[in-house]
């Protein structure tokens, strides 16, 4: 969800190759972005089906049509480059994702946050922990990116430490990431985002202003 130029789909294609059992569906709301991806970013992976729709709408449409369960759902959607669409961060949305997943499936979301103490990051993580019993968070590289993963079953990240692919840079990244995942427990006293209250824009704005003030001091 949030296909954009296909960074995730290209990475997955590189890992799984042209195995016919491997199928991806990339959901992108903006048709112009899809066109740009095809023109400039080689958005033509053989195992990728592109859907021009809102991510949550596409997810529910698949459920209503009795589509097969999904093994992985990635969410990497942003509006105006800064804001995660609020309806892709709520308890109701994550519950819809969970209903589409296979028994051992995982949900993953990319969150831009200034630190692990970010209110935005904490609210999304805690909301996921209210839906899945096993939630993990990792800081990706030296950037603001945090990866949050949720699943109904425990996840063993140790295989990442020995992964071998044609890309040594990817192998090194995987090995480091395997050591960074921390398990997150649900906190009943912490914020949980819902369809009727998910102030994502407010949290994001506050985070950026706080960081700006720090830099000016």
Short mmCIF file of N, CA and C in Angstrom, two decimals, residues 63-213:
data_model
loop_
_atom_site.label_atom_id
_atom_site.label_comp_id
_atom_site.label_asym_id
_atom_site.label_seq_id
_atom_site.Cartn_x
_atom_site.Cartn_y
_atom_site.Cartn_z
N UNK A 63 -11.11 -8.44 0.28
CA UNK A 63 -11.80 -9.26 1.28
C UNK A 63 -13.22 -9.57 0.84
N UNK A 64 -13.90 -8.57 0.29
CA UNK A 64 -15.29 -8.78 -0.13
C UNK A 64 -15.39 -9.75 -1.31
N UNK A 65 -14.34 -9.84 -2.09
CA UNK A 65 -14.35 -10.74 -3.25
C UNK A 65 -13.77 -12.11 -2.92
N UNK A 66 -13.45 -12.34 -1.66
CA UNK A 66 -12.94 -13.64 -1.25
C UNK A 66 -11.55 -13.93 -1.74
N UNK A 67 -10.72 -12.90 -1.86
CA UNK A 67 -9.35 -13.09 -2.33
C UNK A 67 -8.55 -13.95 -1.36
N UNK A 68 -7.52 -14.59 -1.87
CA UNK A 68 -6.68 -15.45 -1.04
C UNK A 68 -5.99 -14.63 0.05
N UNK A 69 -5.68 -15.26 1.19
CA UNK A 69 -4.98 -14.55 2.26
C UNK A 69 -3.62 -14.04 1.79
N UNK A 70 -3.18 -12.96 2.41
CA UNK A 70 -1.90 -12.35 2.08
C UNK A 70 -0.85 -12.75 3.11
N UNK A 71 0.36 -12.99 2.66
CA UNK A 71 1.44 -13.34 3.58
C UNK A 71 2.08 -12.10 4.21
N UNK A 72 2.12 -11.02 3.45
CA UNK A 72 2.72 -9.77 3.93
C UNK A 72 1.92 -8.60 3.41
N UNK A 73 1.67 -7.62 4.27
CA UNK A 73 1.09 -6.35 3.85
C UNK A 73 2.04 -5.24 4.29
N UNK A 74 2.61 -4.53 3.32
CA UNK A 74 3.46 -3.37 3.59
C UNK A 74 2.63 -2.10 3.47
N UNK A 75 2.83 -1.18 4.40
CA UNK A 75 2.22 0.15 4.29
C UNK A 75 3.33 1.18 4.26
N UNK A 76 3.44 1.89 3.15
CA UNK A 76 4.47 2.93 3.00
C UNK A 76 3.85 4.10 2.24
N UNK A 77 2.77 4.63 2.80
CA UNK A 77 1.98 5.65 2.12
C UNK A 77 2.14 7.00 2.82
N UNK A 78 2.34 8.03 2.00
CA UNK A 78 2.48 9.39 2.53
C UNK A 78 1.74 10.37 1.65
N UNK A 79 1.15 11.40 2.27
CA UNK A 79 0.51 12.49 1.56
C UNK A 79 1.34 13.76 1.78
N UNK A 80 1.57 14.51 0.71
CA UNK A 80 2.39 15.73 0.79
C UNK A 80 3.77 15.45 1.38
N UNK A 81 4.26 14.24 1.14
CA UNK A 81 5.61 13.80 1.52
C UNK A 81 5.79 13.62 3.02
N UNK A 82 4.91 14.15 3.85
CA UNK A 82 5.13 14.17 5.29
C UNK A 82 4.15 13.33 6.10
N UNK A 83 2.90 13.28 5.66
CA UNK A 83 1.84 12.75 6.52
C UNK A 83 1.36 11.37 6.08
N UNK A 84 1.40 10.43 7.01
CA UNK A 84 0.77 9.14 6.74
C UNK A 84 -0.74 9.36 6.76
N UNK A 85 -1.47 8.93 5.73
CA UNK A 85 -2.93 9.10 5.76
C UNK A 85 -3.51 8.49 7.03
N UNK A 86 -4.27 9.28 7.77
CA UNK A 86 -4.70 8.85 9.10
C UNK A 86 -5.47 7.54 9.08
N UNK A 87 -6.23 7.30 7.99
CA UNK A 87 -7.08 6.09 7.97
C UNK A 87 -6.26 4.82 7.73
N UNK A 88 -4.93 4.98 7.54
CA UNK A 88 -4.04 3.82 7.42
C UNK A 88 -3.22 3.62 8.69
N UNK A 89 -3.67 4.21 9.80
CA UNK A 89 -2.94 4.09 11.07
C UNK A 89 -3.82 3.65 12.23
N UNK A 90 -5.08 3.39 11.98
CA UNK A 90 -6.02 3.20 13.08
C UNK A 90 -6.21 1.72 13.46
N UNK A 91 -6.81 1.55 14.63
CA UNK A 91 -7.11 0.19 15.10
C UNK A 91 -8.01 -0.53 14.11
N UNK A 92 -8.99 0.18 13.57
CA UNK A 92 -9.92 -0.44 12.63
C UNK A 92 -9.20 -0.88 11.36
N UNK A 93 -8.30 -0.03 10.87
CA UNK A 93 -7.55 -0.39 9.66
C UNK A 93 -6.66 -1.60 9.90
N UNK A 94 -5.90 -1.58 10.99
CA UNK A 94 -5.01 -2.71 11.27
C UNK A 94 -5.80 -4.00 11.49
N UNK A 95 -6.99 -3.88 12.04
CA UNK A 95 -7.85 -5.07 12.19
C UNK A 95 -8.27 -5.60 10.82
N UNK A 96 -8.53 -4.69 9.87
CA UNK A 96 -8.85 -5.11 8.51
C UNK A 96 -7.66 -5.79 7.85
N UNK A 97 -6.47 -5.26 8.09
CA UNK A 97 -5.25 -5.90 7.57
C UNK A 97 -5.12 -7.29 8.14
N UNK A 98 -5.33 -7.42 9.45
CA UNK A 98 -5.18 -8.72 10.10
C UNK A 98 -6.14 -9.75 9.51
N UNK A 99 -7.33 -9.34 9.18
CA UNK A 99 -8.31 -10.27 8.60
C UNK A 99 -7.89 -10.75 7.21
N UNK A 100 -7.07 -9.97 6.52
CA UNK A 100 -6.60 -10.36 5.19
C UNK A 100 -5.35 -11.23 5.24
N UNK A 101 -4.68 -11.29 6.40
CA UNK A 101 -3.41 -12.00 6.48
C UNK A 101 -3.61 -13.51 6.67
N UNK A 102 -2.64 -14.26 6.18
CA UNK A 102 -2.60 -15.70 6.45
C UNK A 102 -2.23 -15.90 7.93
N UNK A 103 -2.41 -17.10 8.48
CA UNK A 103 -2.16 -17.32 9.91
C UNK A 103 -0.77 -16.88 10.37
N UNK A 104 0.24 -17.04 9.53
CA UNK A 104 1.59 -16.63 9.89
C UNK A 104 2.01 -15.34 9.19
N UNK A 105 1.02 -14.61 8.66
CA UNK A 105 1.33 -13.40 7.91
C UNK A 105 1.80 -12.26 8.80
N UNK A 106 2.41 -11.27 8.18
CA UNK A 106 2.90 -10.11 8.92
C UNK A 106 2.42 -8.83 8.25
N UNK A 107 2.22 -7.81 9.08
CA UNK A 107 1.93 -6.46 8.61
C UNK A 107 3.13 -5.59 8.95
N UNK A 108 3.50 -4.71 8.03
CA UNK A 108 4.66 -3.84 8.26
C UNK A 108 4.33 -2.43 7.80
N UNK A 109 4.78 -1.44 8.56
CA UNK A 109 4.55 -0.05 8.19
C UNK A 109 5.82 0.75 8.41
N UNK A 110 6.08 1.64 7.48
CA UNK A 110 7.23 2.55 7.57
C UNK A 110 6.75 3.87 8.16
N UNK A 111 7.40 4.30 9.26
CA UNK A 111 7.01 5.53 9.94
C UNK A 111 8.22 6.45 10.03
N UNK A 112 8.07 7.67 9.56
CA UNK A 112 9.11 8.67 9.71
C UNK A 112 8.96 9.33 11.08
N UNK A 113 9.97 9.17 11.91
CA UNK A 113 9.92 9.72 13.26
C UNK A 113 11.30 10.22 13.67
N UNK A 114 11.32 11.30 14.44
CA UNK A 114 12.59 11.92 14.83
C UNK A 114 13.36 11.05 15.82
N UNK A 115 12.65 10.28 16.63
CA UNK A 115 13.31 9.41 17.61
C UNK A 115 12.31 8.36 18.08
N UNK A 116 12.79 7.41 18.86
CA UNK A 116 11.90 6.37 19.36
C UNK A 116 10.93 6.92 20.40
N UNK A 117 11.17 8.14 20.88
CA UNK A 117 10.27 8.77 21.84
C UNK A 117 9.21 9.64 21.16
N UNK A 118 9.18 9.63 19.86
CA UNK A 118 8.19 10.42 19.11
C UNK A 118 6.77 9.99 19.47
N UNK A 119 5.91 10.97 19.72
CA UNK A 119 4.51 10.68 20.02
C UNK A 119 3.84 9.97 18.86
N UNK A 120 4.17 10.39 17.64
CA UNK A 120 3.61 9.77 16.45
C UNK A 120 3.99 8.30 16.38
N UNK A 121 5.27 8.01 16.53
CA UNK A 121 5.75 6.63 16.47
C UNK A 121 5.12 5.80 17.58
N UNK A 122 5.06 6.36 18.78
CA UNK A 122 4.49 5.63 19.90
C UNK A 122 3.02 5.31 19.72
N UNK A 123 2.26 6.26 19.16
CA UNK A 123 0.83 6.04 18.97
C UNK A 123 0.57 4.94 17.94
N UNK A 124 1.31 4.97 16.83
CA UNK A 124 1.11 3.95 15.80
C UNK A 124 1.55 2.58 16.31
N UNK A 125 2.69 2.54 16.99
CA UNK A 125 3.19 1.27 17.52
C UNK A 125 2.22 0.67 18.53
N UNK A 126 1.72 1.50 19.44
CA UNK A 126 0.80 1.01 20.46
C UNK A 126 -0.52 0.56 19.86
N UNK A 127 -0.97 1.26 18.81
CA UNK A 127 -2.20 0.86 18.14
C UNK A 127 -2.04 -0.52 17.51
N UNK A 128 -0.89 -0.75 16.87
CA UNK A 128 -0.63 -2.07 16.30
C UNK A 128 -0.55 -3.13 17.38
N UNK A 129 0.05 -2.78 18.53
CA UNK A 129 0.17 -3.74 19.62
C UNK A 129 -1.18 -4.07 20.25
N UNK A 130 -2.17 -3.22 20.01
CA UNK A 130 -3.52 -3.52 20.46
C UNK A 130 -4.26 -4.45 19.54
N UNK A 131 -3.70 -4.70 18.36
CA UNK A 131 -4.31 -5.60 17.38
C UNK A 131 -3.56 -6.91 17.29
N UNK A 132 -2.23 -6.85 17.28
CA UNK A 132 -1.40 -8.06 17.18
C UNK A 132 -0.66 -8.32 18.48
N UNK A 133 -0.59 -9.57 18.92
CA UNK A 133 0.13 -9.89 20.16
C UNK A 133 1.64 -9.80 20.02
N UNK A 134 2.14 -9.81 18.79
CA UNK A 134 3.59 -9.74 18.57
C UNK A 134 3.90 -8.56 17.66
N UNK A 135 4.46 -7.52 18.25
CA UNK A 135 4.80 -6.30 17.52
C UNK A 135 6.26 -5.97 17.78
N UNK A 136 6.97 -5.61 16.71
CA UNK A 136 8.39 -5.33 16.79
C UNK A 136 8.69 -4.01 16.09
N UNK A 137 9.69 -3.29 16.63
CA UNK A 137 10.08 -2.01 16.06
C UNK A 137 11.58 -1.97 15.86
N UNK A 138 12.01 -1.40 14.73
CA UNK A 138 13.44 -1.26 14.47
C UNK A 138 13.70 0.08 13.81
N UNK A 139 14.83 0.69 14.16
CA UNK A 139 15.27 1.92 13.52
C UNK A 139 16.07 1.53 12.29
N UNK A 140 15.66 2.01 11.13
CA UNK A 140 16.28 1.60 9.88
C UNK A 140 17.37 2.58 9.49
N UNK A 141 18.62 2.14 9.59
CA UNK A 141 19.75 2.96 9.19
C UNK A 141 19.91 4.18 10.06
N UNK A 142 20.46 5.24 9.48
CA UNK A 142 20.69 6.48 10.20
C UNK A 142 19.64 7.53 9.88
N UNK A 143 18.52 7.09 9.35
CA UNK A 143 17.49 8.01 8.91
C UNK A 143 16.37 8.10 9.94
N UNK A 144 15.32 8.81 9.57
CA UNK A 144 14.14 8.92 10.44
C UNK A 144 13.24 7.71 10.32
N UNK A 145 13.57 6.77 9.46
CA UNK A 145 12.68 5.65 9.19
C UNK A 145 12.66 4.63 10.33
N UNK A 146 11.47 4.28 10.76
CA UNK A 146 11.27 3.19 11.71
C UNK A 146 10.35 2.17 11.05
N UNK A 147 10.69 0.90 11.21
CA UNK A 147 9.88 -0.18 10.67
C UNK A 147 9.17 -0.87 11.82
N UNK A 148 7.84 -0.95 11.72
CA UNK A 148 7.04 -1.62 12.74
C UNK A 148 6.37 -2.83 12.10
N UNK A 149 6.48 -3.96 12.76
CA UNK A 149 5.93 -5.22 12.24
C UNK A 149 4.97 -5.81 13.26
N UNK A 150 3.84 -6.30 12.78
CA UNK A 150 2.87 -6.96 13.64
C UNK A 150 2.49 -8.32 13.10
N UNK A 151 2.24 -9.27 14.01
CA UNK A 151 1.88 -10.63 13.61
C UNK A 151 1.14 -11.33 14.74
N UNK A 152 0.34 -12.32 14.37
CA UNK A 152 -0.34 -13.15 15.37
C UNK A 152 0.61 -14.20 15.94
N UNK A 153 1.73 -14.44 15.30
CA UNK A 153 2.69 -15.44 15.77
C UNK A 153 4.05 -14.79 16.00
N UNK A 154 4.87 -15.34 16.89
CA UNK A 154 6.20 -14.77 17.13
C UNK A 154 7.04 -14.80 15.86
N UNK A 155 7.93 -13.83 15.72
CA UNK A 155 8.80 -13.75 14.54
C UNK A 155 10.25 -13.95 14.98
N UNK A 156 10.92 -14.86 14.31
CA UNK A 156 12.33 -15.13 14.56
C UNK A 156 13.15 -14.37 13.51
N UNK A 157 13.89 -13.36 13.95
CA UNK A 157 14.67 -12.55 13.02
C UNK A 157 16.08 -13.08 12.80
N UNK A 158 16.45 -14.16 13.48
CA UNK A 158 17.82 -14.66 13.39
C UNK A 158 18.23 -15.08 11.98
N UNK A 159 17.31 -15.60 11.12
CA UNK A 159 17.75 -15.94 9.75
C UNK A 159 18.31 -14.75 8.98
N UNK A 160 17.91 -13.54 9.35
CA UNK A 160 18.44 -12.36 8.67
C UNK A 160 19.94 -12.21 8.87
N UNK A 161 20.46 -12.82 9.93
CA UNK A 161 21.88 -12.67 10.23
C UNK A 161 22.77 -13.45 9.27
N UNK A 162 22.18 -14.41 8.59
CA UNK A 162 22.98 -15.26 7.69
C UNK A 162 22.48 -15.20 6.26
N UNK A 163 21.62 -14.23 5.93
CA UNK A 163 21.06 -14.17 4.59
C UNK A 163 22.15 -13.90 3.56
N UNK A 164 22.06 -14.59 2.44
CA UNK A 164 23.03 -14.42 1.36
C UNK A 164 22.28 -14.19 0.05
N UNK A 165 22.52 -13.05 -0.55
CA UNK A 165 21.91 -12.70 -1.82
C UNK A 165 23.00 -12.18 -2.75
N UNK A 166 22.68 -11.93 -4.02
CA UNK A 166 23.68 -11.36 -4.92
C UNK A 166 24.10 -9.94 -4.53
N UNK A 167 23.37 -9.32 -3.61
CA UNK A 167 23.65 -7.95 -3.21
C UNK A 167 24.26 -7.94 -1.81
N UNK A 168 25.55 -7.73 -1.71
CA UNK A 168 26.23 -7.76 -0.41
C UNK A 168 25.77 -6.61 0.49
N UNK A 169 25.41 -5.48 -0.12
CA UNK A 169 24.92 -4.34 0.67
C UNK A 169 23.61 -4.70 1.37
N UNK A 170 22.74 -5.43 0.66
CA UNK A 170 21.48 -5.88 1.26
C UNK A 170 21.75 -6.86 2.39
N UNK A 171 22.71 -7.76 2.19
CA UNK A 171 23.05 -8.74 3.23
C UNK A 171 23.53 -8.04 4.49
N UNK A 172 24.39 -7.05 4.32
CA UNK A 172 24.91 -6.32 5.48
C UNK A 172 23.79 -5.58 6.21
N UNK A 173 22.90 -4.98 5.44
CA UNK A 173 21.77 -4.27 6.03
C UNK A 173 20.87 -5.24 6.80
N UNK A 174 20.59 -6.40 6.23
CA UNK A 174 19.72 -7.40 6.87
C UNK A 174 20.31 -7.88 8.19
N UNK A 175 21.61 -8.12 8.18
CA UNK A 175 22.27 -8.59 9.40
C UNK A 175 22.19 -7.56 10.52
N UNK A 176 22.37 -6.30 10.17
CA UNK A 176 22.26 -5.25 11.19
C UNK A 176 20.83 -5.10 11.68
N UNK A 177 19.88 -5.14 10.75
CA UNK A 177 18.48 -4.97 11.11
C UNK A 177 18.01 -6.08 12.04
N UNK A 178 18.52 -7.28 11.86
CA UNK A 178 18.09 -8.42 12.69
C UNK A 178 18.37 -8.19 14.16
N UNK A 179 19.36 -7.37 14.47
CA UNK A 179 19.73 -7.11 15.86
C UNK A 179 19.02 -5.90 16.44
N UNK A 180 18.34 -5.14 15.58
CA UNK A 180 17.72 -3.89 16.04
C UNK A 180 16.27 -4.03 16.44
N UNK A 181 15.62 -5.13 16.08
CA UNK A 181 14.20 -5.26 16.39
C UNK A 181 13.97 -5.42 17.88
N UNK A 182 13.09 -4.59 18.43
CA UNK A 182 12.70 -4.68 19.84
C UNK A 182 11.22 -5.00 19.91
N UNK A 183 10.86 -5.92 20.80
CA UNK A 183 9.44 -6.26 20.92
C UNK A 183 8.73 -5.21 21.76
N UNK A 184 7.54 -4.84 21.30
CA UNK A 184 6.76 -3.78 21.94
C UNK A 184 5.49 -4.37 22.53
N UNK A 185 5.22 -4.05 23.79
CA UNK A 185 4.02 -4.53 24.46
C UNK A 185 2.94 -3.45 24.43
N UNK A 186 1.70 -3.87 24.41
CA UNK A 186 0.58 -2.93 24.40
C UNK A 186 0.46 -2.24 25.75
N UNK A 187 0.26 -0.93 25.72
CA UNK A 187 0.11 -0.12 26.93
C UNK A 187 -1.29 0.46 26.94
N UNK A 188 -2.13 0.00 27.87
CA UNK A 188 -3.52 0.46 27.93
C UNK A 188 -3.63 1.95 28.23
N UNK A 189 -2.58 2.51 28.85
CA UNK A 189 -2.62 3.92 29.22
C UNK A 189 -2.04 4.84 28.15
N UNK A 190 -1.53 4.25 27.09
CA UNK A 190 -0.94 5.03 26.00
C UNK A 190 -1.97 5.26 24.91
N UNK A 191 -1.75 6.26 24.05
CA UNK A 191 -2.73 6.55 23.00
C UNK A 191 -2.93 5.39 22.03
N UNK A 192 -4.17 5.22 21.59
CA UNK A 192 -4.50 4.29 20.51
C UNK A 192 -5.30 5.05 19.47
N UNK A 193 -4.89 4.94 18.23
CA UNK A 193 -5.53 5.67 17.15
C UNK A 193 -6.76 4.91 16.66
N UNK A 194 -7.85 5.64 16.45
CA UNK A 194 -9.09 5.03 15.97
C UNK A 194 -9.62 5.86 14.80
N UNK A 195 -10.60 5.30 14.10
CA UNK A 195 -11.16 6.00 12.94
C UNK A 195 -11.75 7.35 13.32
N UNK A 196 -12.25 7.49 14.56
CA UNK A 196 -12.84 8.76 14.96
C UNK A 196 -11.87 9.67 15.72
N UNK A 197 -10.62 9.19 15.92
CA UNK A 197 -9.62 10.06 16.55
C UNK A 197 -8.22 9.56 16.22
N UNK A 198 -7.64 10.17 15.20
CA UNK A 198 -6.28 9.84 14.78
C UNK A 198 -5.59 11.12 14.29
N UNK A 199 -5.13 11.97 15.23
CA UNK A 199 -4.56 13.27 14.86
C UNK A 199 -3.14 13.16 14.30
N UNK A 200 -2.99 12.45 13.20
CA UNK A 200 -1.68 12.21 12.62
C UNK A 200 -1.00 13.50 12.18
N UNK A 201 -1.77 14.38 11.52
CA UNK A 201 -1.18 15.63 11.05
C UNK A 201 -0.67 16.47 12.21
N UNK A 202 -1.46 16.55 13.28
CA UNK A 202 -1.06 17.33 14.45
C UNK A 202 0.21 16.76 15.07
N UNK A 203 0.28 15.45 15.22
CA UNK A 203 1.46 14.81 15.80
C UNK A 203 2.69 15.04 14.92
N UNK A 204 2.49 14.93 13.61
CA UNK A 204 3.62 15.12 12.69
C UNK A 204 4.12 16.56 12.73
N UNK A 205 3.20 17.52 12.70
CA UNK A 205 3.60 18.93 12.76
C UNK A 205 4.34 19.23 14.06
N UNK A 206 3.83 18.72 15.18
CA UNK A 206 4.47 18.96 16.47
C UNK A 206 5.89 18.39 16.49
N UNK A 207 6.05 17.20 15.91
CA UNK A 207 7.37 16.55 15.87
C UNK A 207 8.37 17.39 15.07
N UNK A 208 7.94 17.88 13.92
CA UNK A 208 8.85 18.68 13.09
C UNK A 208 9.19 20.01 13.76
N UNK A 209 8.22 20.65 14.40
CA UNK A 209 8.50 21.91 15.07
C UNK A 209 9.46 21.70 16.24
N UNK A 210 9.28 20.62 16.97
CA UNK A 210 10.18 20.32 18.09
C UNK A 210 11.62 20.11 17.60
N UNK A 211 11.76 19.41 16.49
CA UNK A 211 13.10 19.20 15.93
C UNK A 211 13.70 20.50 15.42
N UNK A 212 12.87 21.35 14.81
CA UNK A 212 13.36 22.64 14.32
C UNK A 212 13.84 23.52 15.46
N UNK A 213 13.08 23.54 16.55
CA UNK A 213 13.48 24.33 17.72
C UNK A 213 14.81 23.83 18.27
#
